[in-house]
mmCIF file of C-alpha atoms in Angstrom:
data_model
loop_
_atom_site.group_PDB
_atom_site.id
_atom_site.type_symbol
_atom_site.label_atom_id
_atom_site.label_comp_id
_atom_site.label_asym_id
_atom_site.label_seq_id
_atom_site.Cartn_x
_atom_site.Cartn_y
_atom_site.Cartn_z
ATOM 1 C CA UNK A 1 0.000 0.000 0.000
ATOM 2 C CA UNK A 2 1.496 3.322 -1.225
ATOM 3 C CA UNK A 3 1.367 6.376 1.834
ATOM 4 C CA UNK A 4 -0.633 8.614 -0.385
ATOM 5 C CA UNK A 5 -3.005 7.141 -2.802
ATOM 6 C CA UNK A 6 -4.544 10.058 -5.263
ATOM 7 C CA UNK A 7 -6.438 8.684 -8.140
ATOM 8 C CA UNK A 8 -4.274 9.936 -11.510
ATOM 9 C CA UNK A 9 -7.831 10.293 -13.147
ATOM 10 C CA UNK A 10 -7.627 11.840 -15.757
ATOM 11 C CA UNK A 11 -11.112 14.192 -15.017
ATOM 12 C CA UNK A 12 -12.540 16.030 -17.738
ATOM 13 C CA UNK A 13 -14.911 19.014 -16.589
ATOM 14 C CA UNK A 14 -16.537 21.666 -18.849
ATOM 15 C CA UNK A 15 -15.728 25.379 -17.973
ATOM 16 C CA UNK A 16 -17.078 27.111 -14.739
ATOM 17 C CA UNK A 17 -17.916 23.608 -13.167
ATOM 18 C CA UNK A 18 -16.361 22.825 -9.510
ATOM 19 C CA UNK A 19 -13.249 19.991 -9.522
ATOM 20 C CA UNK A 20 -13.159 18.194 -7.076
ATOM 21 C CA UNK A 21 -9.487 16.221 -6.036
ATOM 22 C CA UNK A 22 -8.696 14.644 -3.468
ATOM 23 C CA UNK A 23 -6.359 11.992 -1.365
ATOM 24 C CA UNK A 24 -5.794 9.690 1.054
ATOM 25 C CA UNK A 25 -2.645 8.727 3.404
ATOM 26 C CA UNK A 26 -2.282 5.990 5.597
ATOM 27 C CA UNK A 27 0.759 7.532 8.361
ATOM 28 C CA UNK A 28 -1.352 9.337 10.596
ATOM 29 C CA UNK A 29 1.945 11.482 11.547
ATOM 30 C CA UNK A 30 1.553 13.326 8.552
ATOM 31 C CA UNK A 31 1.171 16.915 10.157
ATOM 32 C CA UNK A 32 1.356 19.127 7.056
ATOM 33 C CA UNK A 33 -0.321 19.246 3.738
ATOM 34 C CA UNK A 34 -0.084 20.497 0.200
ATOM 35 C CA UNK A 35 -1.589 20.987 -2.891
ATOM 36 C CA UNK A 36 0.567 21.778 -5.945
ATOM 37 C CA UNK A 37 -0.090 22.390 -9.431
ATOM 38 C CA UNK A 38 2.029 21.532 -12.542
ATOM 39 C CA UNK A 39 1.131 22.085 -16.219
ATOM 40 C CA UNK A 40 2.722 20.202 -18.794
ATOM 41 C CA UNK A 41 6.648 20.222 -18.805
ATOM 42 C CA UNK A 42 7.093 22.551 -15.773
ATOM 43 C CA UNK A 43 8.327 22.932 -12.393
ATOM 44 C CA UNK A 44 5.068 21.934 -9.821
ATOM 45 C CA UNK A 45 3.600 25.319 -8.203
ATOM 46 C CA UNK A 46 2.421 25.434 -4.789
ATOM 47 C CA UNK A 47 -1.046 26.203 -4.723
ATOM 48 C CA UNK A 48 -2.108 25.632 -0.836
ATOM 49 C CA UNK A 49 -0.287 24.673 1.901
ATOM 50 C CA UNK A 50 -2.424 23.729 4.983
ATOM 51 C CA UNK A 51 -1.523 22.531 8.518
ATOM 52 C CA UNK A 52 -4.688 21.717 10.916
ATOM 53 C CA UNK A 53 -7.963 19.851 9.850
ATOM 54 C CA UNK A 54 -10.726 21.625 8.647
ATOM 55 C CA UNK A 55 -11.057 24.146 5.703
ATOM 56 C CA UNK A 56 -8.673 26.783 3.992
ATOM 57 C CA UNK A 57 -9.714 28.631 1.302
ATOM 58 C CA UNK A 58 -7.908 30.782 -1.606
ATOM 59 C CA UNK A 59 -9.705 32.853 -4.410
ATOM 60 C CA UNK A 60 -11.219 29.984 -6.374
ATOM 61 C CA UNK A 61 -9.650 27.496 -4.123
ATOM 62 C CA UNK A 62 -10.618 25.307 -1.155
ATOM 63 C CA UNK A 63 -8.354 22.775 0.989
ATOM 64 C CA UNK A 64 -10.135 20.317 2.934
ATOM 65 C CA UNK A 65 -7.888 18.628 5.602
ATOM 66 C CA UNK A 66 -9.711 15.721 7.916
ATOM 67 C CA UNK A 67 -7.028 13.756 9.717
ATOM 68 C CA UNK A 68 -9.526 12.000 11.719
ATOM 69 C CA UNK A 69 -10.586 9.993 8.293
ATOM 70 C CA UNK A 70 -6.769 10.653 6.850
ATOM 71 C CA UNK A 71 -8.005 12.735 4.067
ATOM 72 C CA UNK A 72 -7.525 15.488 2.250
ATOM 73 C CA UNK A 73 -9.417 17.158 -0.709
ATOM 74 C CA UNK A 74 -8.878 20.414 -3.064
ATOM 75 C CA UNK A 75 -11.545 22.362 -4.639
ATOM 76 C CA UNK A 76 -11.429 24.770 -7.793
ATOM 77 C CA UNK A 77 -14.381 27.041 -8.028
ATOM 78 C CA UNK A 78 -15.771 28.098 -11.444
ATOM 79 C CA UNK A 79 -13.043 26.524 -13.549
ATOM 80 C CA UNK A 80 -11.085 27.586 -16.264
ATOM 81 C CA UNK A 81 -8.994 26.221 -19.166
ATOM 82 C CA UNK A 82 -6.395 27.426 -17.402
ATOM 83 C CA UNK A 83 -6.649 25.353 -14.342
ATOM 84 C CA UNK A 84 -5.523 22.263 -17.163
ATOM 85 C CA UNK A 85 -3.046 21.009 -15.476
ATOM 86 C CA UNK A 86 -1.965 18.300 -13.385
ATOM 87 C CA UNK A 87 -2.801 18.423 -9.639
ATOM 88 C CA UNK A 88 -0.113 16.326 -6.798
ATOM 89 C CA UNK A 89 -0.836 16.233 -3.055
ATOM 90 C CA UNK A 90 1.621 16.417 -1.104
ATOM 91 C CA UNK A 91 2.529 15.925 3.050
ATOM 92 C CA UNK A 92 5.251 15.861 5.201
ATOM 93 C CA UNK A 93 6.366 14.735 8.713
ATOM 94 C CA UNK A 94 7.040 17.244 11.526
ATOM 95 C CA UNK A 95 10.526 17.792 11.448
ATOM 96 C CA UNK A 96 11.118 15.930 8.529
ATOM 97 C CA UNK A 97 12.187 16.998 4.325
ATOM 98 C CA UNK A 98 10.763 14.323 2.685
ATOM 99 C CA UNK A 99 7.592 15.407 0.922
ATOM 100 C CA UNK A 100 5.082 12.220 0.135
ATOM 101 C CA UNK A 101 3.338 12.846 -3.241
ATOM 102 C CA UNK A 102 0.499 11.402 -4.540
ATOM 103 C CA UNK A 103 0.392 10.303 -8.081
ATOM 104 C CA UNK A 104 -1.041 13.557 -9.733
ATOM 105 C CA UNK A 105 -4.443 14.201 -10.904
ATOM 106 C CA UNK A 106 -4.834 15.286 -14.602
ATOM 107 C CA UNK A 107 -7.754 17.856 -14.914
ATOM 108 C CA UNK A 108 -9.122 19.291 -18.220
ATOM 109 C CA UNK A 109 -11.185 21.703 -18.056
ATOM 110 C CA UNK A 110 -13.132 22.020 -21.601
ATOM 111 C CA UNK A 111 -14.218 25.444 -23.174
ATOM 112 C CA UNK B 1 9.144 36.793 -4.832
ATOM 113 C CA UNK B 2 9.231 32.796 -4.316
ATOM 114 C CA UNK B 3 11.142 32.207 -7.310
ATOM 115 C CA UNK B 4 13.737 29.242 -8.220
ATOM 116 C CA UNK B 5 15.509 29.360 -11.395
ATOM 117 C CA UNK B 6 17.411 26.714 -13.403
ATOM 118 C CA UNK B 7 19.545 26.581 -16.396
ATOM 119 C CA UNK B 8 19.565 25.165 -18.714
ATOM 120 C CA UNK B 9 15.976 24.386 -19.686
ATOM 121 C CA UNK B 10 16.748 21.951 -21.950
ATOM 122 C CA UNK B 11 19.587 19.144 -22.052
ATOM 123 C CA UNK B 12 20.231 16.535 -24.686
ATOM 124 C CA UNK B 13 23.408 14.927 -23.951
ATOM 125 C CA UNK B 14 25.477 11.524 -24.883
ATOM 126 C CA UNK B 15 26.212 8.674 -22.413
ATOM 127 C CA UNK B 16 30.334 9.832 -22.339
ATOM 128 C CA UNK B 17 29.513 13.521 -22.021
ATOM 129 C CA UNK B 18 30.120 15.533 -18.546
ATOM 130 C CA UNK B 19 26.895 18.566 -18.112
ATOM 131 C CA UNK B 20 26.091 20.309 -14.950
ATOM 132 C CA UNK B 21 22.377 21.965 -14.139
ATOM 133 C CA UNK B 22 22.556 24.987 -12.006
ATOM 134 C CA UNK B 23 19.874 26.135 -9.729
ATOM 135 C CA UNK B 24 19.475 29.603 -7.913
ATOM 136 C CA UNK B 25 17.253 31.168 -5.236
ATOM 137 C CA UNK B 26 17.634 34.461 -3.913
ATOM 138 C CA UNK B 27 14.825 34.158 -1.006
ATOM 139 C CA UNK B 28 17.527 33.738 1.513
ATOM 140 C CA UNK B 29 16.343 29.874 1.772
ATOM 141 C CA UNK B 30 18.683 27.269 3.753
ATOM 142 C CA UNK B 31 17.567 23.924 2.526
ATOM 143 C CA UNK B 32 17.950 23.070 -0.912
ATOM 144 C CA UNK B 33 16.618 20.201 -2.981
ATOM 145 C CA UNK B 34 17.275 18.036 -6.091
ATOM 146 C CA UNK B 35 14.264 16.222 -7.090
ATOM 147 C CA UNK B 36 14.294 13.816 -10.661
ATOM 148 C CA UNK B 37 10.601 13.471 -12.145
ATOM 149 C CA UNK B 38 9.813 10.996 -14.988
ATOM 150 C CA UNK B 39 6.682 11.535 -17.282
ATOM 151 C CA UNK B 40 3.893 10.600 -15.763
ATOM 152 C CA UNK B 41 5.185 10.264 -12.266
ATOM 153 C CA UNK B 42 5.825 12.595 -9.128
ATOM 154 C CA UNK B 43 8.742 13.800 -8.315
ATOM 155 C CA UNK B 44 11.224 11.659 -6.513
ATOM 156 C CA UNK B 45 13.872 13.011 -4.008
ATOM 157 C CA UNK B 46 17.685 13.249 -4.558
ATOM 158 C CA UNK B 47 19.668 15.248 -2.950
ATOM 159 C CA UNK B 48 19.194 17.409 -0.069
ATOM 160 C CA UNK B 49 21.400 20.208 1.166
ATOM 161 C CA UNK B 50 21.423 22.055 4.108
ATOM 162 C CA UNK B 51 23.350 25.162 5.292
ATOM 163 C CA UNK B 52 25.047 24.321 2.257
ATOM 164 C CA UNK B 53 26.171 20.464 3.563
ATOM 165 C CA UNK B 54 24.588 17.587 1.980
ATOM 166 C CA UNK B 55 22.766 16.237 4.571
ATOM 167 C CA UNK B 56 20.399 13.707 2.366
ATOM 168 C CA UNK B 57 21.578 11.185 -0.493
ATOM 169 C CA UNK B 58 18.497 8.649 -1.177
ATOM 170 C CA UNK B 59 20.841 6.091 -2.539
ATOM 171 C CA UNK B 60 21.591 8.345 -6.106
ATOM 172 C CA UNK B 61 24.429 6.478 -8.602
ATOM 173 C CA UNK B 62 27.534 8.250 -7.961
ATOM 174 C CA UNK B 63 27.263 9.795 -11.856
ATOM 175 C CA UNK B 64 25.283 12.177 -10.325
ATOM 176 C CA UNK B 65 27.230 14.223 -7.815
ATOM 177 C CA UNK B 66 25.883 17.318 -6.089
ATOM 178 C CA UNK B 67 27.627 20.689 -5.290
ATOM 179 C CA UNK B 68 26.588 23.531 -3.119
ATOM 180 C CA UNK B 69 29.097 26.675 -3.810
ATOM 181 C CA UNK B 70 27.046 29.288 -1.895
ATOM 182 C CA UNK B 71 23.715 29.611 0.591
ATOM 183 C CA UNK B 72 21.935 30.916 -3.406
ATOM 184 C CA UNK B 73 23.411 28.053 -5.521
ATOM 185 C CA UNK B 74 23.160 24.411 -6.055
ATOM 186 C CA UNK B 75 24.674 22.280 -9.163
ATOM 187 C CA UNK B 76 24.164 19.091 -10.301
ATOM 188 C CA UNK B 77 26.800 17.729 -12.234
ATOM 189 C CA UNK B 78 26.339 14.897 -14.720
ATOM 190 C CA UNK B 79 28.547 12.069 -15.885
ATOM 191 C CA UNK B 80 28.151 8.505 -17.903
ATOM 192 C CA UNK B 81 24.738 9.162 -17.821
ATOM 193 C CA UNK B 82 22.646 6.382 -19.007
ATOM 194 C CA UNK B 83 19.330 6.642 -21.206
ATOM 195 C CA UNK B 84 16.820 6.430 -18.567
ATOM 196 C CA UNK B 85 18.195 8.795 -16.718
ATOM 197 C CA UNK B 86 16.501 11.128 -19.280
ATOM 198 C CA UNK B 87 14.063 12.993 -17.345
ATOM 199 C CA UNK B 88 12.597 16.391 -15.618
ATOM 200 C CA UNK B 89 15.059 17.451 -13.153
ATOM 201 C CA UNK B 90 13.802 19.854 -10.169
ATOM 202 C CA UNK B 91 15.233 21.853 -7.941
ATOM 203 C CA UNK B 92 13.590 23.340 -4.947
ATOM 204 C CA UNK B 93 14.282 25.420 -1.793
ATOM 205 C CA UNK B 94 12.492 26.006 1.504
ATOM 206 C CA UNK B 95 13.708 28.337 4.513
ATOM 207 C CA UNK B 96 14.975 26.306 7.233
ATOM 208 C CA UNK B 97 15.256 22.565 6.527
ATOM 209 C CA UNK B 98 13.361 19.712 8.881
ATOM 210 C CA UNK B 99 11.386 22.840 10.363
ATOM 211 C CA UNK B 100 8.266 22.790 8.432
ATOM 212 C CA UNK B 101 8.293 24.925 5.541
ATOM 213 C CA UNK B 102 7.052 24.433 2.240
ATOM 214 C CA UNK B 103 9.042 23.964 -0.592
ATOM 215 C CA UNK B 104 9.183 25.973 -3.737
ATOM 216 C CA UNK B 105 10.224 24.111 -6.915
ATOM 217 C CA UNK B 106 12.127 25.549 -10.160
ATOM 218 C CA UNK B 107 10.589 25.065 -13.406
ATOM 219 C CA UNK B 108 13.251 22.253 -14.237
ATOM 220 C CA UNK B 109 15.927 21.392 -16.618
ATOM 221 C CA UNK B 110 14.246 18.865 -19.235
ATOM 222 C CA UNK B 111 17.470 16.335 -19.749
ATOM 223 C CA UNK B 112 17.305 13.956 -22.840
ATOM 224 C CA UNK B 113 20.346 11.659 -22.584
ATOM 225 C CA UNK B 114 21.174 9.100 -26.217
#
């Protein structure tokens, strides 16, 4: 069993619909979470960075962090072509500089 | 500005050749990182320095050999590379290493090796 499952999709959504990501980790010492975006042949981009459970939002953006149910989701609002990309969760141990990623997520968002 | 640069973008070089990537940050960050991503894949930790001393090898083949110069720099430098070592290569920084702190990644040096 991998730490961080994430479902590599890929999910196809038309414009201005909500995308819904999300994954799952099985080391409940995971303390701190992130989302990070990376379109084709680029460096990833942090998008949202969260530490505690419960909600943290960002313009068209919403982290979801349950630790209870080892969990963690990412919303985009009203989505654009632009938000094509690939989407990786990642976490990381207190004290610790080893990220976990998930697989990636590739999102389309359709005109 | 959270901003990581790397030269070159692009890399196409043969098994015998010797290449270095370079990677700078200028956000004052102490830990920096080299991560190697293959299509499809997330990226997978190399190197990590800190204050400038390698403090983290995950078990990379000795053609790849790291170098630190200053707190803003970090090379890579390549040798008898093999084919499927073609791949994205990343570098990131964060402020203070094993104290939480996120990581900012370059845009990465796209290395084709033949």
């Amino acid at each position: 069993q991998k730490e961080v499952e994430q479902d590599p999709g890929p999910l196809s959504v038309p414009e201005g619909a909500i995308v819904s990501l999300n994954c799952t980790y099985s080391n409940s010492a995971f303390q701190y979470f992130m989302w990070y975006r990376q379109y084709s042949r680029k460096g990833p981009e942090l998008l949202m960075y969260t530490y505690s459970s419960g909600n943290k939002e960002d313009g068209r953006f919403t982290a979801q962090v349950d630790k209870s149910s080892k969990y963690i989701s990412l919303f985009i609002r009203d989505s654009q072509p632009s938000d094509s990309a690939t989407y990786l969760c990642a976490m990381i141990l207190s004290n610790d500089y080893k990220l976990s990623f998930g697989a990636g997520t590739t999102v389309t968002v359709r005109a | 500005d959270t901003e990581v640069t790397q030269t070159p973008k692009h890399l196409v070089m043969g098994m015998t050749n010797k290449k270095s990537l370079k990677c700078e940050q200028h956000m004052g960050h102490r830990a920096m990182y080299w991560y190697k991503q293959k299509a499809k894949k997330p990226p997978e930790l190399m190197f990590v320095y800190s204050y400038e001393k390698l403090s983290i090898n995950e078990s990379v083949p000795s053609r790849f050999s790291p170098e630190c110069p200053n707190s803003s720099l970090l090379n890579l430098h390549l040798h008898a590379l093999q084919p499927e070592d073609s791949a994205l290569y990343l570098c990131a920084s964060s402020q203070e290493p094993q104290i939480q702190e996120t990581q900012y990644f370059g845009p990465g040096t796209r290395l084709l090796v033949l």
